[in-house]
Amino acid sequence: AEMFGQLTSGLESAWNKLKGQKVLTKENIVEPMRDIRRALLEADVSLPVTRRFVQSVSEQAVGIGVIRGVEPDQQLVKIVSDELVKLMGGEVSELEFAKSGPTVILLAGLQGVGKTTVCAKLAVYLKKLGKSCMLVACDVYRPAAIDQLKILGKQVDIPVYSSGSDIKPSEIAKKGLQEAKKTMTDVVIVDTAGRLQIDKSMMDELKDIKKILNPTEILLVVDAMTGQEAAALVTTFNVEIGITGAILTKLDGDSRGGAALSVREVSGKPIKLVGRGERMEDLEPFYPDRMAGRILG
Ligand code: GDP
């Protein structure tokens, strides 16, 4: 299923109700606004976010008056489009790099969200930008995770630093960073342990690693299929460890779009990158305007 298919058609029914109108009024936008509200909720956007969105669009629509050569339905499309871009953070949010020495990117996230895959994808992405990378395996609880990272590293020709599973993740991280300095590596990408759900030991471990590495980026990897829950997760991780942004994975699945639409507004943190497939090349910056364009069809 096309990710935004339902949302797109839900919004279309809003514009369609304005065909033949001369101007947007308080009265004739009631029905279209109801459609927009329903479409957002069905796309798994949270109720408070939906409410604010609808209210802002309504206010703008009523105040806009007659615009020569632009039909009311097209006026509403434009207002909704701009508001969607704003909701998703406006501008693209670029990755930051350290002024000197290796840039450290710490990746966190629950189990199964695609974190290990993202490590390798991110290295491939950064390599294209001319940066050398190293992956560091700090998920010591699942030996299979270390192996998986090594296999992916080999596949994309990126070195992986690992130190088994007998020493503390923060120690591994420290040694990995030393290794990166020695080899003049530009970016160190640190894979951390995921859990099925948030727990204190996971957060404590992330705090430990953060203290030792002083990362430039701390990115939470979130599965787009979790819908509204994605925004709540980003908020929790941000409050607990202080993150710089999120990476949304599995945008190629039949997620309804709520995560992409809500994360920024709810958590205050930007989605920096999105994964839209299992191939190593399937990671790209999150462009709010392009995303809005896809939503509006
Ligand atoms: P981790 O437990 O968070 O490290 O998750 P993994 O990196 O092992 O990924 C879990 C599964 O999700 C694997 O089967 C990946 O191939 C798959 N996966 C990861 N990212 C994406 C994506 O963007 N799209 C799709 N369709 N699958 C993905």
Coordinates of C-alpha atoms and ligand atoms in Angstrom, one line a residue:
A1 CA 0.0 0.0 0.0
E2 CA 1.2 3.5 -0.7
M3 CA 2.1 5.1 2.6
F4 CA -0.1 8.2 2.4
G5 CA -2.8 6.7 0.1
Q6 CA -5.5 7.0 2.6
L7 CA -4.5 10.4 3.8
T8 CA -4.3 11.7 0.3
S9 CA -7.7 10.6 -0.6
G10 CA -9.2 11.8 2.7
L11 CA -7.8 15.3 2.0
E12 CA -9.0 15.2 -1.6
S13 CA -12.6 14.9 -0.4
A14 CA -12.1 18.1 1.6
W15 CA -11.1 20.1 -1.5
N16 CA -13.8 18.5 -3.6
K17 CA -16.5 19.9 -1.3
L18 CA -15.4 23.4 -2.3
K19 CA -15.8 23.0 -6.0
G20 CA -18.0 25.8 -7.4
Q21 CA -17.5 28.1 -4.4
K22 CA -16.4 31.7 -4.9
V23 CA -14.7 32.3 -1.6
L24 CA -13.8 30.5 1.6
T25 CA -16.2 31.3 4.4
K26 CA -16.7 30.2 8.0
E27 CA -19.7 28.2 6.8
N28 CA -18.4 26.4 3.7
I29 CA -15.2 25.2 5.3
V30 CA -17.0 23.3 8.1
E31 CA -17.4 20.2 6.1
P32 CA -14.0 20.3 4.4
M33 CA -12.4 20.8 7.9
R34 CA -14.2 17.8 9.2
D35 CA -12.7 15.8 6.3
I36 CA -9.2 17.0 7.1
R37 CA -9.6 16.2 10.7
R38 CA -10.8 12.7 10.0
A39 CA -8.1 12.1 7.4
L40 CA -5.4 13.1 9.9
L41 CA -6.8 11.0 12.7
E42 CA -7.1 8.0 10.4
A43 CA -3.5 8.6 9.4
D44 CA -2.6 8.1 13.1
V45 CA -1.8 11.7 13.9
S46 CA -2.6 12.4 17.6
L47 CA -5.7 14.2 18.6
P48 CA -3.9 17.3 20.1
V49 CA -1.8 17.7 17.0
T50 CA -4.8 17.2 14.7
R51 CA -6.8 19.8 16.7
R52 CA -4.1 22.5 16.5
F53 CA -3.6 21.8 12.8
V54 CA -7.3 22.1 12.0
Q55 CA -7.7 25.2 14.0
S56 CA -4.7 26.9 12.4
V57 CA -5.9 26.0 8.9
S58 CA -9.5 27.2 9.6
E59 CA -8.3 30.6 10.8
Q60 CA -6.1 31.1 7.8
A61 CA -8.8 29.9 5.4
V62 CA -11.5 32.2 6.7
G63 CA -9.2 35.2 6.7
I64 CA -7.9 34.8 3.2
G65 CA -10.7 36.3 1.1
V66 CA -10.9 36.3 -2.7
I67 CA -7.7 35.8 -4.5
R68 CA -7.8 36.6 -8.2
G69 CA -7.3 33.5 -10.4
V70 CA -7.1 31.1 -7.5
E71 CA -10.2 29.0 -6.7
P72 CA -11.1 28.4 -3.1
D73 CA -10.4 24.7 -3.2
Q74 CA -6.8 25.5 -4.4
Q75 CA -6.5 28.1 -1.7
L76 CA -7.3 25.5 0.9
V77 CA -4.8 23.0 -0.7
K78 CA -2.1 25.7 -0.4
I79 CA -2.9 26.5 3.2
V80 CA -2.9 22.8 4.2
S81 CA 0.3 22.2 2.2
D82 CA 2.2 25.0 4.0
E83 CA 0.8 23.9 7.4
L84 CA 2.0 20.3 6.7
V85 CA 5.5 21.5 5.9
K86 CA 5.4 23.6 9.1
L87 CA 4.2 20.7 11.2
M88 CA 7.1 18.6 10.0
G89 CA 9.6 21.2 10.9
G90 CA 9.8 23.4 7.8
E91 CA 13.4 23.1 6.7
V92 CA 15.4 19.9 6.3
S93 CA 17.4 19.3 9.4
E94 CA 21.0 18.4 8.4
L95 CA 23.4 16.2 10.3
E96 CA 25.9 18.1 12.3
F97 CA 29.6 17.3 12.2
A98 CA 32.3 18.0 14.9
K99 CA 34.6 21.0 14.3
S100 CA 37.6 18.8 15.0
G101 CA 38.4 15.2 15.5
P102 CA 35.9 12.4 14.8
T103 CA 32.2 13.1 14.7
V104 CA 30.4 10.7 17.0
I105 CA 26.9 9.6 16.1
L106 CA 25.2 7.6 18.8
L107 CA 22.2 5.5 17.7
A108 CA 19.6 4.4 20.1
G109 CA 16.3 2.7 19.7
L110 CA 14.1 -0.2 20.7
Q111 CA 14.8 -3.7 19.4
G112 CA 13.7 -4.5 15.8
V113 CA 13.3 -0.9 14.7
G114 CA 16.1 -1.2 12.2
K115 CA 19.0 0.3 14.2
T116 CA 21.7 -2.1 13.1
T117 CA 20.6 -1.7 9.5
V118 CA 20.7 2.1 9.9
C119 CA 24.3 1.9 11.2
A120 CA 25.4 0.5 7.9
K121 CA 23.1 2.6 5.8
L122 CA 24.3 5.8 7.5
A123 CA 27.9 4.8 6.8
V124 CA 27.0 4.3 3.1
Y125 CA 25.2 7.7 3.1
L126 CA 28.2 9.5 4.7
K127 CA 30.7 7.8 2.5
K128 CA 28.9 9.3 -0.5
L129 CA 29.4 12.7 1.2
G130 CA 33.1 11.9 1.3
K131 CA 33.4 11.0 5.0
S132 CA 35.2 7.9 6.2
C133 CA 33.3 5.9 8.8
M134 CA 33.7 3.3 11.5
L135 CA 31.0 1.3 13.2
V136 CA 31.3 0.5 16.9
A137 CA 29.4 -2.5 18.3
C138 CA 28.1 -1.7 21.7
D139 CA 25.1 -4.0 21.8
V140 CA 26.7 -6.6 24.1
Y141 CA 23.5 -8.3 25.2
R142 CA 22.8 -10.0 21.9
P143 CA 26.0 -11.5 20.5
A144 CA 24.1 -11.9 17.3
A145 CA 23.9 -8.1 17.1
I146 CA 27.7 -7.8 17.0
D147 CA 27.9 -10.5 14.3
Q148 CA 25.1 -8.8 12.3
L149 CA 27.0 -5.4 12.4
K150 CA 30.2 -7.1 11.3
I151 CA 28.4 -8.8 8.4
L152 CA 26.8 -5.5 7.3
G153 CA 30.1 -3.7 7.7
K154 CA 31.8 -6.2 5.5
Q155 CA 29.0 -5.9 3.0
V156 CA 29.3 -2.2 2.7
D157 CA 33.1 -2.1 3.2
I158 CA 33.1 -0.1 6.4
P159 CA 35.4 -1.1 9.4
V160 CA 33.6 -2.4 12.5
Y161 CA 35.2 -2.0 15.9
S162 CA 34.0 -4.7 18.4
S163 CA 35.4 -6.0 21.6
G164 CA 33.2 -9.0 22.4
S165 CA 30.5 -8.9 25.0
D166 CA 32.4 -9.1 28.2
I167 CA 33.2 -5.5 28.8
K168 CA 31.0 -2.6 29.4
P169 CA 29.4 -0.8 26.4
S170 CA 30.9 2.5 27.5
E171 CA 34.4 1.0 27.6
I172 CA 33.9 -0.4 24.1
A173 CA 32.7 3.0 23.0
K174 CA 35.8 4.7 24.4
K175 CA 38.2 2.2 22.8
G176 CA 36.3 2.5 19.5
L177 CA 36.7 6.3 19.6
Q178 CA 40.4 5.9 20.3
E179 CA 40.8 3.6 17.4
A180 CA 38.9 6.1 15.2
K181 CA 41.3 8.9 16.2
K182 CA 44.3 6.7 15.5
T183 CA 43.0 5.9 12.0
M184 CA 41.9 9.5 11.3
T185 CA 38.3 8.4 10.7
D186 CA 35.8 11.2 10.2
V187 CA 32.7 9.7 11.7
V188 CA 32.1 7.0 14.4
I189 CA 28.7 5.4 14.4
V190 CA 27.9 3.7 17.6
D191 CA 25.3 0.9 17.7
T192 CA 23.8 0.4 21.1
A193 CA 21.6 -2.2 22.7
G194 CA 17.9 -2.1 22.1
R195 CA 15.2 -3.5 24.3
L196 CA 11.7 -4.6 23.6
Q197 CA 10.6 -1.6 25.6
I198 CA 12.1 1.3 27.5
D199 CA 13.8 0.3 30.7
K200 CA 16.0 2.0 33.2
S201 CA 19.1 0.0 32.5
M202 CA 19.0 0.9 28.8
M203 CA 18.7 4.6 29.6
D204 CA 21.5 4.4 32.2
E205 CA 23.7 2.7 29.7
L206 CA 23.0 5.3 27.0
K207 CA 23.8 8.0 29.5
D208 CA 27.1 6.4 30.3
I209 CA 28.1 6.1 26.7
K210 CA 26.9 9.7 26.1
K211 CA 29.1 11.0 29.0
I212 CA 32.2 9.2 27.7
L213 CA 31.8 10.0 24.0
N214 CA 30.2 13.5 24.0
P215 CA 28.5 12.7 20.7
T216 CA 27.7 15.4 18.1
E217 CA 24.5 13.5 17.2
I218 CA 22.3 11.3 19.3
L219 CA 19.7 9.9 17.0
L220 CA 16.8 7.8 18.1
V221 CA 15.8 5.2 15.5
V222 CA 12.1 4.8 15.3
D223 CA 9.9 2.5 13.3
A224 CA 7.3 4.4 11.3
M225 CA 4.9 1.6 11.7
T226 CA 4.4 2.5 15.4
G227 CA 2.3 5.5 14.3
Q228 CA 1.5 8.0 17.1
E229 CA 3.7 6.0 19.5
A230 CA 6.8 7.1 17.6
A231 CA 6.3 10.7 18.8
A232 CA 5.9 9.6 22.4
L233 CA 9.0 7.5 22.2
V234 CA 11.1 10.4 20.8
T235 CA 9.8 12.6 23.6
T236 CA 10.7 10.0 26.3
F237 CA 14.2 9.5 24.9
N238 CA 14.7 13.2 24.6
V239 CA 13.7 13.8 28.2
E240 CA 15.8 10.9 29.5
I241 CA 19.1 11.3 27.5
G242 CA 18.7 14.4 25.4
I243 CA 18.7 13.5 21.7
T244 CA 19.4 15.6 18.7
G245 CA 16.9 14.0 16.4
A246 CA 15.3 10.9 15.0
I247 CA 15.7 8.5 12.1
L248 CA 12.4 7.1 10.9
T249 CA 12.6 3.7 9.4
K250 CA 10.3 1.5 7.3
L251 CA 8.6 4.3 5.6
D252 CA 8.2 1.9 2.7
G253 CA 5.9 -0.2 4.7
D254 CA 2.2 0.5 5.0
S255 CA 2.6 3.0 7.8
R256 CA -0.2 5.6 7.7
G257 CA 2.1 8.5 8.1
G258 CA 1.3 9.6 11.6
A259 CA 4.9 9.2 12.8
A260 CA 6.3 11.4 10.1
L261 CA 3.7 14.0 10.8
S262 CA 3.8 14.1 14.6
V263 CA 7.4 13.5 15.8
R264 CA 8.5 17.1 15.4
E265 CA 5.5 18.8 16.9
V266 CA 5.1 16.4 19.8
S267 CA 8.8 16.0 20.8
G268 CA 10.3 19.3 19.5
K269 CA 13.1 17.2 17.8
P270 CA 13.5 16.9 14.1
I271 CA 13.4 13.8 12.0
K272 CA 16.8 14.0 10.3
L273 CA 16.8 10.9 8.1
V274 CA 14.3 8.4 6.8
G275 CA 14.8 4.8 5.8
R276 CA 12.6 3.5 3.0
G277 CA 13.7 0.0 2.3
E278 CA 16.0 -2.8 3.1
R279 CA 18.7 -1.9 0.6
M280 CA 21.8 -0.2 2.0
E281 CA 21.2 2.8 -0.2
D282 CA 17.7 3.4 1.2
L283 CA 18.4 6.2 3.7
E284 CA 17.9 9.8 2.8
P285 CA 17.4 13.2 4.5
F286 CA 13.9 14.0 5.6
Y287 CA 12.5 16.8 3.5
P288 CA 9.3 18.2 5.0
D289 CA 8.3 19.9 1.7
R290 CA 8.7 16.8 -0.4
M291 CA 6.8 14.8 2.2
A292 CA 4.0 17.3 2.1
G293 CA 4.0 17.0 -1.7
R294 CA 3.7 13.3 -1.5
I295 CA 0.8 13.6 0.9
L296 CA -1.1 16.0 -1.3
G297 CA -0.5 13.6 -4.3
Ligands
GDP1 P1 17.5 -3.6 15.3 O1 17.0 -4.7 16.2 O2 16.9 -2.3 15.6 O3 19.0 -3.5 15.1 O4 16.9 -3.9 13.8 P2 17.5 -4.5 12.5 O5 18.5 -3.5 11.9 O6 18.1 -5.9 12.8 O7 16.3 -4.6 11.5 C1 15.1 -5.4 11.8 C2 14.5 -5.8 10.5 O8 13.9 -4.6 9.9 C3 15.4 -6.4 9.5 O9 14.8 -7.5 8.9 C4 15.7 -5.2 8.5 O10 16.0 -5.7 7.2 C5 14.3 -4.5 8.5 N1 14.4 -3.1 8.1 C6 15.2 -2.2 8.7 N2 15.0 -1.0 8.1 C7 14.0 -1.1 7.2 C8 13.4 -0.2 6.3 O11 13.6 1.0 6.2 N3 12.4 -0.8 5.5 C9 12.1 -2.1 5.6 N4 11.1 -2.6 4.8 N5 12.7 -3.0 6.4 C10 13.7 -2.5 7.2

